[in-house]
Protein backbone atom coordinates (compact mmCIF):
# COMPACT_ATOMS: atom_id res chain seq x y z
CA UNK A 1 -10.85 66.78 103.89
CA UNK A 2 -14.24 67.75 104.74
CA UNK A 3 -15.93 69.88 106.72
CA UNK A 4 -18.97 68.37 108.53
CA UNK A 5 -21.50 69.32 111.48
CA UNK A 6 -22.14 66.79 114.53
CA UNK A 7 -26.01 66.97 115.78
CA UNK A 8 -24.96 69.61 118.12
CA UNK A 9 -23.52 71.70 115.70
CA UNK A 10 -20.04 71.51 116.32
CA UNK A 11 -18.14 71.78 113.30
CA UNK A 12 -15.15 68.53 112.49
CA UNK A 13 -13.08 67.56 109.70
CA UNK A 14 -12.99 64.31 108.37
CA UNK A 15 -11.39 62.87 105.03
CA UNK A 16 -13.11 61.81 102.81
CA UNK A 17 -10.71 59.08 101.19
CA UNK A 18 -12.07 57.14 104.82
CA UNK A 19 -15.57 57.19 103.98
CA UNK A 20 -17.01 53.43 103.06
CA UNK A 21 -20.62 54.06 103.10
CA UNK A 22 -23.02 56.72 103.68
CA UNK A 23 -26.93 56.38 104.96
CA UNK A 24 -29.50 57.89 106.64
CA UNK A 25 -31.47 56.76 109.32
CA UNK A 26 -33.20 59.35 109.51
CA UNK A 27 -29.79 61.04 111.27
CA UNK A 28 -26.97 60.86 108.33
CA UNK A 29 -24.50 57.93 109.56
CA UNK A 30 -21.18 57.80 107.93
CA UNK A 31 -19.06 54.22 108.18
CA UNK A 32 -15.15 54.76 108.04
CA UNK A 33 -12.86 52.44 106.61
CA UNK A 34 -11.88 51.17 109.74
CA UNK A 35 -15.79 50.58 110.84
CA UNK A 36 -16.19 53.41 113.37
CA UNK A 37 -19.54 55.81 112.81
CA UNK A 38 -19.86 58.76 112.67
CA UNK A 39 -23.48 60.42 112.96
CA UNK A 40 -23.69 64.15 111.27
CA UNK A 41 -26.23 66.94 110.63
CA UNK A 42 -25.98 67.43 107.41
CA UNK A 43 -28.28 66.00 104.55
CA UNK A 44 -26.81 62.22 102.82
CA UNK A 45 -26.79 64.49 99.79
CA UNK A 46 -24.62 67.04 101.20
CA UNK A 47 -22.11 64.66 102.36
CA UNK A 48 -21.83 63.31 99.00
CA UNK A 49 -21.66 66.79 97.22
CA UNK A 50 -18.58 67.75 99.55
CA UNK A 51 -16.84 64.42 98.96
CA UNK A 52 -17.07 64.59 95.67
CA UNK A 53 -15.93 68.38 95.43
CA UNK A 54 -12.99 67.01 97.29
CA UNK A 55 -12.50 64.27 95.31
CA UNK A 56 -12.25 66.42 92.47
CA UNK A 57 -9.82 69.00 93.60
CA UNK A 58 -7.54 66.30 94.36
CA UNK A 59 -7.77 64.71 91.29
CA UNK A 60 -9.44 61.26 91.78
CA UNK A 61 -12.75 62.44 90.34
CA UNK A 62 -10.90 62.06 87.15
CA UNK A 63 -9.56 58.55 87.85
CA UNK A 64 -12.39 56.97 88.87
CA UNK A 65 -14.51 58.11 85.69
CA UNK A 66 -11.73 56.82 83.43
CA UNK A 67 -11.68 53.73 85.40
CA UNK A 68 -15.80 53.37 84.85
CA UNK A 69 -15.50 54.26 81.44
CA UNK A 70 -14.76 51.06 79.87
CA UNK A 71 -12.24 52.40 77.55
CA UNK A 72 -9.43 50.54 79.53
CA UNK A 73 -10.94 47.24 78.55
């Protein structure tokens, strides 16, 4: 889970497992899994940073670079 900021600075949680696709517009737009938006303050960057911090501390981080690695093959 992440911690993210709506454009009038409230503060939500989302996880990041959900997230499909991530753009700016010039306002950061995040597309779910299930194909609802949601639009956020903070930076495309950001958003990437923290799911990827997440992604680590869970473990996947590690999956999905052995998975890229084309070791397996």
């Amino acid at each position: 889970m992440i911690e993210l900021r709506r454009l009038n600075n409230e503060t939500f949680t989302i996880n990041a497992l959900m997230i499909e696709q991530i753009q700016s517009f010039p306002d950061t737009t995040i597309t779910l899994l299930n194909g609802k938006k949601v639009v956020v303050k903070d930076r495309e960057q950001t958003v990437i940073e923290l799911a990827t911090e997440f992604y680590k501390k869970i473990g996947l981080q590690q999956s999905l670079n052995k998975a890229g690695d084309g070791k397996n093959e």
